[in-house]
Amino acid sequence: MEAASIGASATRTDGPTVVYRHALPVRIAHWINVVCLFILLMSGLQIFNAHPSLYLGSASDPSQRVLSMGAVREADGTPVGVTTIGNLRFRTTGVLGLSKGIGGELENRGFPSWITIPSYRDLATGRRWHFFFAWLFVLNGLAYFIYSIWSGHFRRDLVPTQTQVRHIGHDILDHLHLHFPKGEQAKHYNVLQKLAYLLVVFVLLPLTILAGLTMSPGLDAAFPFLLDIFGGRQSARTVHFICASGIVLFVFVHVVMVLVSGVWNNLRSMVTGRYRIEPAE
Amino acid sequence: MKRKSTLNRRSFLTRTSAIGGALYLGGCDKLSQSPSFRDLLDQAEGVTMGVQRFVLTSRSLAREFSEKDISSTFKANGSTGVDDPTYEKNASEKFANWKLVVGGLVERPMSLSLDDLHRLPARTQITRHDCVEGWSAIGKWKGAQFSALLQTVGLKPNARYLVFHCADMLEPGSPYYESIDLIDAFHPQTILAYDMNDAPLSVPHGAPVRLRVERQLGYKHAKYVMRIEAVSSFAFVAGGNGGFWEDRGYEWYAGI
């Protein structure tokens, strides 16, 4: 499994070197994940739109509402989209609460049509997409976990070294200045990358899945402790939404980092496994 | 020269993602309407049901709550009334002359009055109602245990499903209906509810009786039940998918 190791085949030369960075199972899992997460997000927003409010507790008690989107009419009759988070109200016409549907007409909907699957309102179909890709996502995740434990990917590539933890302040500054490691250091994920990946792989994604499962009345009967973990089905729905937002944030930062740290090199390494390393100065 | 190539690269990336995004969105709508792709997506339902049935024992109960948890407002969803003279007459008589018809693949077809249903073993449960739209409400339900009703009429050996024919129509010409299999039919929390929150079931909530099948979503909980039919298959009932919403794309197994 040497080849799976980041930079395992790198040799020290003066020019750029190419290392085998991502093992095939990791690359496959990554791209299946890309497809699944996009579809899960967008079909999830279709499902959310069927009742664009979030609550805490077991039931949808209006006094326990933490977020809602909708349309109201102003005094002169103009419809406006309004998003309420806690006690804060925002006018979000055109994006949240009220936006143009595929026919070009303004309609009362939580998230806009360009970010939902299907683009038109269709809860039944949104659910079909969501549950199919949820299964694919879970099976892909399981395969990734089994592979990563068996091959040592987690231990070798994702757990930060003691040295890395000690220099975390330095790493943050480097990141803020968009200075990316070169030479020997570039053969491994840096500590911020490792922490971000660990957070997503071990916390965010499992929590999203658990919260999603807790919305199932069948599984609530089979595993009542799920309800106690989250404090009720509606809390679980809220946690599912927050975790999904966290994943969106991660993907956004991840894509920005890919773009600024060498888009072709990064893309190639996730397609062919090969990653080019610039020599240290 | 370097600068120019970066710009080209950037605009190439922007354009590619814009085109990709449009294709992706349009593609998803097309796929959503393709029968063969829908068939593929629908395969997930069988997997979900298989796994849930594996982890759910016939005794696994939906959580029951206490009186203080009962929702102060419980939205009456779907139909909130029945536009039919016979139903309206029955409702005005508080369903004193109404009869529930039980037939199909049963040993002893019969018509039961509300009093007859009250004489069957009853169960009271405070449970959470989960609408497929995403909201939940907690209510207290009292009704005849469905297993007791089935024992009274006696199922024939080839009976596999119970179909609930309802009085309400969400669409003209399409009466509401639902179906459950024997696993849910004999589950202890499956009742024909005649009381809600200590009062006779109101018209908006499905008077005189509605089904409660607590481990599934709200649309399975048929309201305004008029006739129950034991069948070996629901393929020939209405659209053939086992329920009003099932005929419109929703899952027959609504435990998720």
Coordinates of N, CA and C in Angstrom, one line a residue, chain A residues 41-42 44-50 52 54 67 69-70 83 94-101 107-116 118-119 241 245:
Chain A
L41 N -27.8 18.0 -1.7 CA -28.0 19.4 -1.3 C -29.3 20.0 -2.0
M42 N -29.3 19.8 -3.3 CA -30.3 20.4 -4.1 C -31.7 19.8 -4.0
G44 N -32.4 18.2 -1.3 CA -32.7 18.5 0.1 C -33.4 19.8 0.2
L45 N -33.0 20.8 -0.6 CA -33.6 22.1 -0.6 C -35.0 22.1 -1.1
Q46 N -35.2 21.2 -2.1 CA -36.6 20.9 -2.6 C -37.5 20.4 -1.5
I47 N -37.0 19.5 -0.7 CA -37.7 18.9 0.4 C -38.0 20.0 1.5
F48 N -36.9 20.8 1.8 CA -37.1 21.9 2.7 C -38.2 22.9 2.3
N49 N -38.2 23.1 1.0 CA -39.2 24.1 0.5 C -40.7 23.7 0.7
A50 N -40.9 22.4 1.0 CA -42.3 22.0 1.2 C -42.8 22.5 2.6
P52 N -40.8 25.5 4.6 CA -39.6 26.2 4.8 C -39.4 26.9 6.1
L54 N -37.8 25.9 10.3 CA -37.1 25.0 11.2 C -37.5 25.3 12.7
L67 N -36.1 29.4 12.3 CA -35.9 29.9 11.0 C -37.1 29.7 10.2
M69 N -38.9 31.0 6.1 CA -38.8 31.8 4.8 C -40.3 31.9 4.3
G70 N -40.6 33.0 3.8 CA -41.9 33.1 3.2 C -42.1 34.5 2.5
T83 N -37.1 36.4 5.3 CA -36.4 35.3 6.0 C -36.3 35.7 7.5
G94 N -36.3 37.7 -4.2 CA -35.5 37.3 -5.3 C -34.7 36.1 -5.0
V95 N -34.4 35.8 -3.7 CA -33.5 34.7 -3.4 C -34.3 33.7 -2.4
L96 N -34.6 34.2 -1.2 CA -35.3 33.3 -0.3 C -36.7 33.8 0.0
G97 N -37.6 32.9 0.1 CA -39.0 33.2 0.4 C -39.8 33.6 -0.8
L98 N -39.3 34.4 -1.7 CA -40.0 34.8 -2.9 C -39.0 34.9 -4.0
S99 N -39.1 34.1 -5.1 CA -38.2 34.2 -6.2 C -38.9 33.8 -7.5
K100 N -38.2 34.0 -8.6 CA -38.8 33.6 -9.9 C -38.7 32.1 -10.1
G101 N -39.8 31.6 -10.5 CA -39.8 30.1 -10.8 C -39.4 29.9 -12.2
E107 N -42.7 33.5 -7.3 CA -43.5 32.6 -6.5 C -43.0 32.4 -5.1
N108 N -43.9 32.0 -4.3 CA -43.6 31.8 -2.9 C -42.9 30.5 -2.7
R109 N -41.6 30.6 -2.5 CA -40.8 29.4 -2.3 C -39.6 29.7 -1.4
G110 N -39.2 28.7 -0.6 CA -38.1 28.9 0.3 C -36.8 29.2 -0.5
F111 N -36.2 28.2 -1.1 CA -35.0 28.4 -1.9 C -35.4 28.6 -3.3
P112 N -34.6 29.3 -4.1 CA -34.9 29.6 -5.5 C -34.8 28.3 -6.4
S113 N -35.4 28.4 -7.6 CA -35.5 27.2 -8.4 C -34.2 26.7 -8.9
W114 N -33.2 27.7 -9.1 CA -31.9 27.3 -9.7 C -31.1 26.4 -8.7
I115 N -31.5 26.3 -7.5 CA -30.7 25.5 -6.6 C -31.5 24.3 -6.0
T116 N -32.7 24.0 -6.7 CA -33.4 22.8 -6.2 C -33.5 21.8 -7.3
P118 N -36.2 18.7 -8.4 CA -36.3 19.4 -9.7 C -36.4 20.9 -9.5
S119 N -36.2 21.7 -10.6 CA -36.2 23.1 -10.4 C -37.6 23.6 -10.1
F241 N -30.1 20.5 8.7 CA -30.0 21.7 7.8 C -28.7 22.4 8.2
S245 N -25.5 23.0 5.8 CA -24.9 24.3 5.6 C -23.4 24.3 5.8

